[in-house]
mmCIF file with all atom_site columns, C-alpha atoms in Angstrom:
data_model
loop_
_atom_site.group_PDB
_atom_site.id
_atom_site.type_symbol
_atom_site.label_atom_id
_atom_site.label_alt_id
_atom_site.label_comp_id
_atom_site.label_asym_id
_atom_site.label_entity_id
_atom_site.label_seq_id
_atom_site.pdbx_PDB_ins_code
_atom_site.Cartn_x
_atom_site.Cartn_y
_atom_site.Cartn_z
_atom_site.occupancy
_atom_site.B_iso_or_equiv
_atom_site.pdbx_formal_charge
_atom_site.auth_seq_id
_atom_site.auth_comp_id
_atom_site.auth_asym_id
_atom_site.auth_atom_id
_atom_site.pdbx_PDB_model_num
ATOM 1   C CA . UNK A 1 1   ? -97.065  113.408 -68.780 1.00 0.00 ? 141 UNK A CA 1
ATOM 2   C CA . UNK A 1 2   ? -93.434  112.697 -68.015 1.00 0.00 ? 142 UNK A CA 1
ATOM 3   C CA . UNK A 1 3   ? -93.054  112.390 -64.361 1.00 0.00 ? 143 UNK A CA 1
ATOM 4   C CA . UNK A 1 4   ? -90.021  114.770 -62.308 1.00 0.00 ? 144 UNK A CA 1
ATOM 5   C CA . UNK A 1 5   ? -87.145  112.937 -61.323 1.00 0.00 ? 145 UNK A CA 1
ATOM 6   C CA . UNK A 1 6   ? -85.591  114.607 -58.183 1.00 0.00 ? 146 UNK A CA 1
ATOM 7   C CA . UNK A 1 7   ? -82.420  113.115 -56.305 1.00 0.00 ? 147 UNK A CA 1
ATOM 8   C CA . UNK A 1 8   ? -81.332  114.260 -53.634 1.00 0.00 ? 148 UNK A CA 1
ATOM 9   C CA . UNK A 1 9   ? -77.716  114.155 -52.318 1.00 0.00 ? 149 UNK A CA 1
ATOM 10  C CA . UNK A 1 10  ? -75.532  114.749 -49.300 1.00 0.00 ? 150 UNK A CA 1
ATOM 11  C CA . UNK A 1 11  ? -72.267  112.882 -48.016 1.00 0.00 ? 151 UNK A CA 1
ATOM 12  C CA . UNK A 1 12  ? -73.318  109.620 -46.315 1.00 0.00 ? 152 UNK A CA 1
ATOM 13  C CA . UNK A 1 13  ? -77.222  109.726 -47.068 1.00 0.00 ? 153 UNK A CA 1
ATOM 14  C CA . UNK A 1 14  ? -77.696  109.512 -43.691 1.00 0.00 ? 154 UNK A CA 1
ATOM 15  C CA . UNK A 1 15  ? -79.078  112.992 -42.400 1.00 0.00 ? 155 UNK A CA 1
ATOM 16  C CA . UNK A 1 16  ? -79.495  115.692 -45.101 1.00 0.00 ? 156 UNK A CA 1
ATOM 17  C CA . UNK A 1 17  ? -80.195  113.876 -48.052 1.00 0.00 ? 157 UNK A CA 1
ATOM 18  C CA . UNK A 1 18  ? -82.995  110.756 -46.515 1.00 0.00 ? 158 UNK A CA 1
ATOM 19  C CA . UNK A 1 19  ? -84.636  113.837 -44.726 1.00 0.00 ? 159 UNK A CA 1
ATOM 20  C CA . UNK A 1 20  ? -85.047  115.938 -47.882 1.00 0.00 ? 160 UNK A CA 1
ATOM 21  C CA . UNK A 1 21  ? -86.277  113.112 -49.750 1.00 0.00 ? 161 UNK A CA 1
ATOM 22  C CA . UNK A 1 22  ? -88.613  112.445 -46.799 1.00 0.00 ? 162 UNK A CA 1
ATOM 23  C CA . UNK A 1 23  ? -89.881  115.865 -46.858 1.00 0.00 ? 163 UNK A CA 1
ATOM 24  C CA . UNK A 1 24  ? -90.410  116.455 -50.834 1.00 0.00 ? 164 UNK A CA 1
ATOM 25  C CA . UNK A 1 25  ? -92.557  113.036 -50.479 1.00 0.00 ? 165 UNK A CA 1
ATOM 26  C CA . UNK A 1 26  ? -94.248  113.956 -47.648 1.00 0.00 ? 166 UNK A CA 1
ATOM 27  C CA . UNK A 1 27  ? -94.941  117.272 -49.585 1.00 0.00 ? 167 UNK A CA 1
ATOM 28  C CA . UNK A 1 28  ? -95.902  115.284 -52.664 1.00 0.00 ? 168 UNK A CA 1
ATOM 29  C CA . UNK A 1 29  ? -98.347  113.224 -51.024 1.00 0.00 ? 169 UNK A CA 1
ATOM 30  C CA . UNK A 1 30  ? -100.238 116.431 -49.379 1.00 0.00 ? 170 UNK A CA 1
ATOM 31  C CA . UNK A 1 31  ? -100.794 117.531 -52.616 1.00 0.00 ? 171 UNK A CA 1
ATOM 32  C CA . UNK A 1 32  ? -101.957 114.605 -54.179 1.00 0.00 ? 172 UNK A CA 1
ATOM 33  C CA . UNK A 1 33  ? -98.947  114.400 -56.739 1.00 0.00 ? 173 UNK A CA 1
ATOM 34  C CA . UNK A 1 34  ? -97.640  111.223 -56.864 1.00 0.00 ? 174 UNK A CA 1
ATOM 35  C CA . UNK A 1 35  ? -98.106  110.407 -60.024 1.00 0.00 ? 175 UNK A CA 1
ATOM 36  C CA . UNK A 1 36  ? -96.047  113.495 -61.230 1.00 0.00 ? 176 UNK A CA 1
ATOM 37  C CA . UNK A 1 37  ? -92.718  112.577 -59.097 1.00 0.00 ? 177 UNK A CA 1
ATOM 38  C CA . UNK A 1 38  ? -90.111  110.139 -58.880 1.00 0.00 ? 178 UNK A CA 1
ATOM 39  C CA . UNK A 1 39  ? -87.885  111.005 -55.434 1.00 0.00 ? 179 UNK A CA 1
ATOM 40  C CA . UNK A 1 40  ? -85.034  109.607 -54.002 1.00 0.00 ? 180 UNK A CA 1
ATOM 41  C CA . UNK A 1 41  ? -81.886  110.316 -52.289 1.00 0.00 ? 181 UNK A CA 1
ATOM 42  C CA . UNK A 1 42  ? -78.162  109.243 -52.270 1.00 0.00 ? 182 UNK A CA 1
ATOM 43  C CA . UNK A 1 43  ? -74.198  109.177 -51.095 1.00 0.00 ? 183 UNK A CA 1
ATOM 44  C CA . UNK A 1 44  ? -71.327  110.760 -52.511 1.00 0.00 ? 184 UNK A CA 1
ATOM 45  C CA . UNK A 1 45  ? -69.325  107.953 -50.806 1.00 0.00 ? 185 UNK A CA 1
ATOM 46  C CA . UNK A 1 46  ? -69.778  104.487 -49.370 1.00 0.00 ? 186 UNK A CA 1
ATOM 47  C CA . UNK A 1 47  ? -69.545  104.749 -45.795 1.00 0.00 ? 187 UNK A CA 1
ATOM 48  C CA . UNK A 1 48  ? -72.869  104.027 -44.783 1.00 0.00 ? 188 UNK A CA 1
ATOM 49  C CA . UNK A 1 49  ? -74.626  102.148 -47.899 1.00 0.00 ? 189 UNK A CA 1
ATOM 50  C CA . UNK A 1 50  ? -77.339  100.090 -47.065 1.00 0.00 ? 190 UNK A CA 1
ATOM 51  C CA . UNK A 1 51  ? -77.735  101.591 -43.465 1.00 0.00 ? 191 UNK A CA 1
ATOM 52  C CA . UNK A 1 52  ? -81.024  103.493 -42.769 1.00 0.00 ? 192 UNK A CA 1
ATOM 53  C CA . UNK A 1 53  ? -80.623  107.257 -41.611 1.00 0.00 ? 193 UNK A CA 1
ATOM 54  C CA . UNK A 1 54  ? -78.973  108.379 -38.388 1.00 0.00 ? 194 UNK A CA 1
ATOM 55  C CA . UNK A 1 55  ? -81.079  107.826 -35.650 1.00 0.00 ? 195 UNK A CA 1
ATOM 56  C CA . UNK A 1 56  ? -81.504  111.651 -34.523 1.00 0.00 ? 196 UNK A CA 1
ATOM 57  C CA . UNK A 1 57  ? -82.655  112.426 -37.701 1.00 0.00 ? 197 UNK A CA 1
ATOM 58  C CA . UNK A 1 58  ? -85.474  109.677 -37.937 1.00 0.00 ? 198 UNK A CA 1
ATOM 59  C CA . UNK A 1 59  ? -86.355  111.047 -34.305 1.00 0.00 ? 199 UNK A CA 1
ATOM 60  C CA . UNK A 1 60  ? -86.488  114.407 -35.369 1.00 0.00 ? 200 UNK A CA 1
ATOM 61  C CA . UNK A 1 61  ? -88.041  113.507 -38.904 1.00 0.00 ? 201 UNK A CA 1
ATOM 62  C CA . UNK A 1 62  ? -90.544  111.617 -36.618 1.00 0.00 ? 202 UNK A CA 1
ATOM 63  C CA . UNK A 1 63  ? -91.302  114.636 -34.466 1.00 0.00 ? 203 UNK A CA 1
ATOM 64  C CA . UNK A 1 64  ? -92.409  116.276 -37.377 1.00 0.00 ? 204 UNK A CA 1
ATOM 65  C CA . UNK A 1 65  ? -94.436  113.958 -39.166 1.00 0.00 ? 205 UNK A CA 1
ATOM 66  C CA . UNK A 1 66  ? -92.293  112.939 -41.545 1.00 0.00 ? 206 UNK A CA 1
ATOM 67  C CA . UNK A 1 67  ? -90.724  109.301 -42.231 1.00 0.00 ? 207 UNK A CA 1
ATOM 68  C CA . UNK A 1 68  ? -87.323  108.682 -42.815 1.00 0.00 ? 208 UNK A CA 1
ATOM 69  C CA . UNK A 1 69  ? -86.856  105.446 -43.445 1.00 0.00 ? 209 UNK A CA 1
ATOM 70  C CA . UNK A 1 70  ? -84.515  104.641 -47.018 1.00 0.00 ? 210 UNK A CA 1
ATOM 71  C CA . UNK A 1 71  ? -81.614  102.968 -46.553 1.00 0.00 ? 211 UNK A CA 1
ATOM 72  C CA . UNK A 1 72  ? -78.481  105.114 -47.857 1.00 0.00 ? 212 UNK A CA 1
ATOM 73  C CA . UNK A 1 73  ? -77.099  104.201 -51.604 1.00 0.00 ? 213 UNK A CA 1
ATOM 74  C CA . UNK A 1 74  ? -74.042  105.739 -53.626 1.00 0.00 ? 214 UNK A CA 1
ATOM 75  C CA . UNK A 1 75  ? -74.392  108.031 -56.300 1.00 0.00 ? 215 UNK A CA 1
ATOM 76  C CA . UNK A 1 76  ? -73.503  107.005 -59.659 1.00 0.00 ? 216 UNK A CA 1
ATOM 77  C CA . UNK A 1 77  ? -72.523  108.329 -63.217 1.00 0.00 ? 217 UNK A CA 1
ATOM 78  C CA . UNK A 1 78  ? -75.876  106.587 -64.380 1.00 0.00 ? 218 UNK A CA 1
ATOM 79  C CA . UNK A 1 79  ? -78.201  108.517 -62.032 1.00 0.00 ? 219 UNK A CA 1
ATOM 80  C CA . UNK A 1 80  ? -77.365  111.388 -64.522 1.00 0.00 ? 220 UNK A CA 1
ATOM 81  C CA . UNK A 1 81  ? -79.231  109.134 -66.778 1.00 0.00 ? 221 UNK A CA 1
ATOM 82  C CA . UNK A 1 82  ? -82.204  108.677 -64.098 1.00 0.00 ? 222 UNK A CA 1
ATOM 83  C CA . UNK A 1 83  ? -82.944  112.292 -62.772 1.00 0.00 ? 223 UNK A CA 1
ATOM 84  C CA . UNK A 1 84  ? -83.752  115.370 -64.365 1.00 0.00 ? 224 UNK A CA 1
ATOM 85  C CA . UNK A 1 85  ? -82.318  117.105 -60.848 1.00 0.00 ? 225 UNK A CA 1
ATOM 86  C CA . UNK A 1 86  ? -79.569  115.746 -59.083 1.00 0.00 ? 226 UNK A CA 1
ATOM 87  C CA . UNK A 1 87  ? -79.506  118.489 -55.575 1.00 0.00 ? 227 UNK A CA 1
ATOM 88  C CA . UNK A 1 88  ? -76.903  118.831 -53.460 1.00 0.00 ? 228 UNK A CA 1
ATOM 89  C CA . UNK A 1 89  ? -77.253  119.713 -49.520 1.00 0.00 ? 229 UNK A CA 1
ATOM 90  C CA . UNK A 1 90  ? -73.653  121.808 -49.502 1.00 0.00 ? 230 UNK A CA 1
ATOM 91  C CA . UNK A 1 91  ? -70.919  123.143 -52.052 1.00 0.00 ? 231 UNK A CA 1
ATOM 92  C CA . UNK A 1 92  ? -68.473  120.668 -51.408 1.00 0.00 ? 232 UNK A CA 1
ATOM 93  C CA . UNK A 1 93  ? -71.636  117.597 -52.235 1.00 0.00 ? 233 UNK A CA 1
ATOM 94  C CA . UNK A 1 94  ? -72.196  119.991 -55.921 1.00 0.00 ? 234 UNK A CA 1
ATOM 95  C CA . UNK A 1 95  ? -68.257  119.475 -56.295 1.00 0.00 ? 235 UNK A CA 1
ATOM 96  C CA . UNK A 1 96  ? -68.435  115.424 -55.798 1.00 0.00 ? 236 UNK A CA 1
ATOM 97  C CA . UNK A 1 97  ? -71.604  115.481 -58.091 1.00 0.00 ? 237 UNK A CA 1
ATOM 98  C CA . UNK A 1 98  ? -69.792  117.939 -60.638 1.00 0.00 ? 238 UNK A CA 1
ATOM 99  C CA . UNK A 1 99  ? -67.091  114.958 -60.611 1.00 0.00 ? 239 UNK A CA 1
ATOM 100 C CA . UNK A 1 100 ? -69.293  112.192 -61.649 1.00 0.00 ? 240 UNK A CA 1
ATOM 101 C CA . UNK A 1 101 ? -71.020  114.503 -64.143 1.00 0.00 ? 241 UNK A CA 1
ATOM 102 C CA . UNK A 1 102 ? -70.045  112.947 -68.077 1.00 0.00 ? 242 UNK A CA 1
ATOM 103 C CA . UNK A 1 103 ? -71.346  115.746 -70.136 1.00 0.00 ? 243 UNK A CA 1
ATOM 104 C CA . UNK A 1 104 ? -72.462  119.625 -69.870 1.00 0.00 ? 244 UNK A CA 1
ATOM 105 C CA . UNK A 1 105 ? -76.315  117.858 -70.035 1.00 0.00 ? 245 UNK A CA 1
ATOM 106 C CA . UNK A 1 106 ? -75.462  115.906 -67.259 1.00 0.00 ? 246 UNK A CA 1
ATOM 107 C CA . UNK A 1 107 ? -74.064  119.531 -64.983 1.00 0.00 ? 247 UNK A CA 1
ATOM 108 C CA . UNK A 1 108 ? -76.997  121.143 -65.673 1.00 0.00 ? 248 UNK A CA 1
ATOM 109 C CA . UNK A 1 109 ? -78.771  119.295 -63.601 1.00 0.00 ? 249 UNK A CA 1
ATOM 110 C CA . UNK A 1 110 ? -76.913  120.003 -60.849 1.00 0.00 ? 250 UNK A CA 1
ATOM 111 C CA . UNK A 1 111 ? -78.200  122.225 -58.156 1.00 0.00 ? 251 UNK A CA 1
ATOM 112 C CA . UNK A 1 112 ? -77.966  123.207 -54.919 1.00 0.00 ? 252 UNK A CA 1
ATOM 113 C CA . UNK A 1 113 ? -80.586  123.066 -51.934 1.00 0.00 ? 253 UNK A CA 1
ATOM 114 C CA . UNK A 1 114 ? -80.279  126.305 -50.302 1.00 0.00 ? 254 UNK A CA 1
ATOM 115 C CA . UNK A 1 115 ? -80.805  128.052 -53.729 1.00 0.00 ? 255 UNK A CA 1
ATOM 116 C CA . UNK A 1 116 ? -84.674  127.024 -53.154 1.00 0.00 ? 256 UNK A CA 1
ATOM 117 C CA . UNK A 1 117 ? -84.378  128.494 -49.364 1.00 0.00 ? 257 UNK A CA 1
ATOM 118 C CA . UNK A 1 118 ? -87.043  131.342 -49.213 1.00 0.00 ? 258 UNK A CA 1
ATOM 119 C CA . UNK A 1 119 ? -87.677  131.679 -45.717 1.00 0.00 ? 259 UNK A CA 1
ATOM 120 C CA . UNK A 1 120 ? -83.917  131.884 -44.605 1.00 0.00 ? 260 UNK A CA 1
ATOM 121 C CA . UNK A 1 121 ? -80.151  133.102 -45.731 1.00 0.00 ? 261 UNK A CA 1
ATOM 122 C CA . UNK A 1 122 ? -78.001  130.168 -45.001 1.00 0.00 ? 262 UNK A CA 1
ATOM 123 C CA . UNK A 1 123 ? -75.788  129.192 -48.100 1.00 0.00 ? 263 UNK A CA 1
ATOM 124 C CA . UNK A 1 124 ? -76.523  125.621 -47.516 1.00 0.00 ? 264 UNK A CA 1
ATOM 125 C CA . UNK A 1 125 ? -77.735  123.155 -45.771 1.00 0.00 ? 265 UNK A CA 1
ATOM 126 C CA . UNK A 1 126 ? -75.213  122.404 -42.774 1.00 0.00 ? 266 UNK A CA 1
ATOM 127 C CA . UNK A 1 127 ? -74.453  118.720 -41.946 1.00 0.00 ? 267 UNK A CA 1
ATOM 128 C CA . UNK A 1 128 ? -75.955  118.164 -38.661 1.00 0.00 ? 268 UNK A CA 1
ATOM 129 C CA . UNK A 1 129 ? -74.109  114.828 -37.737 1.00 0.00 ? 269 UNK A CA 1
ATOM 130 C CA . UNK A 1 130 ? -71.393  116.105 -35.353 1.00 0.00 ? 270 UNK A CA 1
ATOM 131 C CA . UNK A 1 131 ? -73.859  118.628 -33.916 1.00 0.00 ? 271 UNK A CA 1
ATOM 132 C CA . UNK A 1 132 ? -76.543  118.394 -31.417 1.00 0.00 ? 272 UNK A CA 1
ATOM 133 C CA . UNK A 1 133 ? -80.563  118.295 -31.281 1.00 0.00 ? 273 UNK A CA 1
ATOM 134 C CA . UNK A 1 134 ? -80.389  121.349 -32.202 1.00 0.00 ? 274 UNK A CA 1
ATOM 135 C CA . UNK A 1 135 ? -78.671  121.258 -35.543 1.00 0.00 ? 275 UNK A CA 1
ATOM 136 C CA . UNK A 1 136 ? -81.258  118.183 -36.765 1.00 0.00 ? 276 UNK A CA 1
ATOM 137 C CA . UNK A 1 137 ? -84.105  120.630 -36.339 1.00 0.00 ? 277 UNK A CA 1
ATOM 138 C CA . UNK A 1 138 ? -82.265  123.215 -37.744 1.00 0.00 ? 278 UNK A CA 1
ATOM 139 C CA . UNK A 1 139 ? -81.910  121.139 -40.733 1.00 0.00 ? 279 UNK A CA 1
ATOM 140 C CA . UNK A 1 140 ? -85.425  120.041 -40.926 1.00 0.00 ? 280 UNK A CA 1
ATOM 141 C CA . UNK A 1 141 ? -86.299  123.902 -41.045 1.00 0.00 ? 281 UNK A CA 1
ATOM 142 C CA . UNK A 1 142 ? -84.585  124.445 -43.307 1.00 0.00 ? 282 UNK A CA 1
ATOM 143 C CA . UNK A 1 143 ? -85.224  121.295 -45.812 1.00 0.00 ? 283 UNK A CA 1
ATOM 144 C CA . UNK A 1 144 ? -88.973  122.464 -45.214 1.00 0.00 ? 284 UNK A CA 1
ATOM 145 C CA . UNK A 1 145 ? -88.215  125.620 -46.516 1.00 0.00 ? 285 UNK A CA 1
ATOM 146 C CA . UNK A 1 146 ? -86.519  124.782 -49.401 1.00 0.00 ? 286 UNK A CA 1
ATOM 147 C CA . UNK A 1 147 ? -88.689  121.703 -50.312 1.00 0.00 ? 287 UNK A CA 1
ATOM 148 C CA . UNK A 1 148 ? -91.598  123.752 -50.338 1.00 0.00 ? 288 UNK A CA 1
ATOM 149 C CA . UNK A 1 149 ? -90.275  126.194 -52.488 1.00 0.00 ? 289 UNK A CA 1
ATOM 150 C CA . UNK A 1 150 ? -88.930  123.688 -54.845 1.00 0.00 ? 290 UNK A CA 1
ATOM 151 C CA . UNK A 1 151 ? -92.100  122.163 -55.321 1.00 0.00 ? 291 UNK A CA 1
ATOM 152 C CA . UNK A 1 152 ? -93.937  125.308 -55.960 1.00 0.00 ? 292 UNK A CA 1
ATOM 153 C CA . UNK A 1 153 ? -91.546  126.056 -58.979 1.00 0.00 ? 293 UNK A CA 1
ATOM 154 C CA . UNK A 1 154 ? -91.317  122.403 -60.299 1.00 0.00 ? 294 UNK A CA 1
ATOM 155 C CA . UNK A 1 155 ? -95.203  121.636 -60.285 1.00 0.00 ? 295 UNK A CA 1
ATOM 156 C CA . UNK A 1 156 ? -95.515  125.282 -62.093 1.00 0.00 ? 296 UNK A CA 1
ATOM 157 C CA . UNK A 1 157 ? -93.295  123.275 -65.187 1.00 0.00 ? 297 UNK A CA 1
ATOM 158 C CA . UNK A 1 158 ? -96.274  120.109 -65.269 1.00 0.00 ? 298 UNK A CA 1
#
């Protein structure tokens, strides 16, 4: 069985993105799926690769169980090669991915986070990092929303 390839994006892969990759795994692992998933998470720009997430997000990540600990990396044109889904945290991240896109293959796998939100009407995921306490959990709510219902439709396609 071919595993799922699931990156995750957002624009410094320092909040949204590491926590939604954080999340799916942590989901992953519940369910004793593993072996079915490949998950990571990246940058539309440089700013921060290499760093690990911002600190109020591991604390809040932390808070809820969940470890967020990858250090931030760029997206590439060859991660279109690498992932089946390439998911962006806002409309502005699908725009940067749509850039780096090389083929109508590689758009279609192109989506965007809140599309998977079941629980809650926002049109995406907000970026938390000029915000308060308040926004991270806001943004963990929501990521546990949408990660939940994302896995429920992907492990339906094993």
């Amino acid at each position: 069985m071919n595993k799922k390839r699931i990156l995750f994006v957002c624009l410094g892969n320092i909040c949204r993105s590491p926590a939604a990759e954080g999340i799916f795994q942590h989901l992953v692992n519940q369910q004793q799926l593993t072996d079915d998933f490949i998950i990571d998470s990246a940058a539309i720009g440089p700013w921060h690769v290499g760093d690990l997430p911002d600190a109020r997000m591991r604390r809040c990540g932390t808070r809820h169980g969940y470890d967020f600990s990858t250090r931030a990396r760029q997206l590439t044109s060859d991660d279109f090669a690498r992932f089946d889904y390439i998911i962006g945290m806002d409309h502005d991240n699908l725009k940067a991915i749509k850039a780096k896109a090389r083929s109508a293959e590689d758009e279609s796998k192109i989506l965007l986070m809140s599309d998977f939100l079941r629980h809650h009407n926002n049109a995406t995921i907000p970026d938390p990092y000029y915000g308060d306490e308040r926004d991270f959990e806001l943004v963990i709510e929501l990521l546990e929303d949408s990660c939940e219902s994302l896995l429920k439709q992907l492990t339906t396609e094993l």
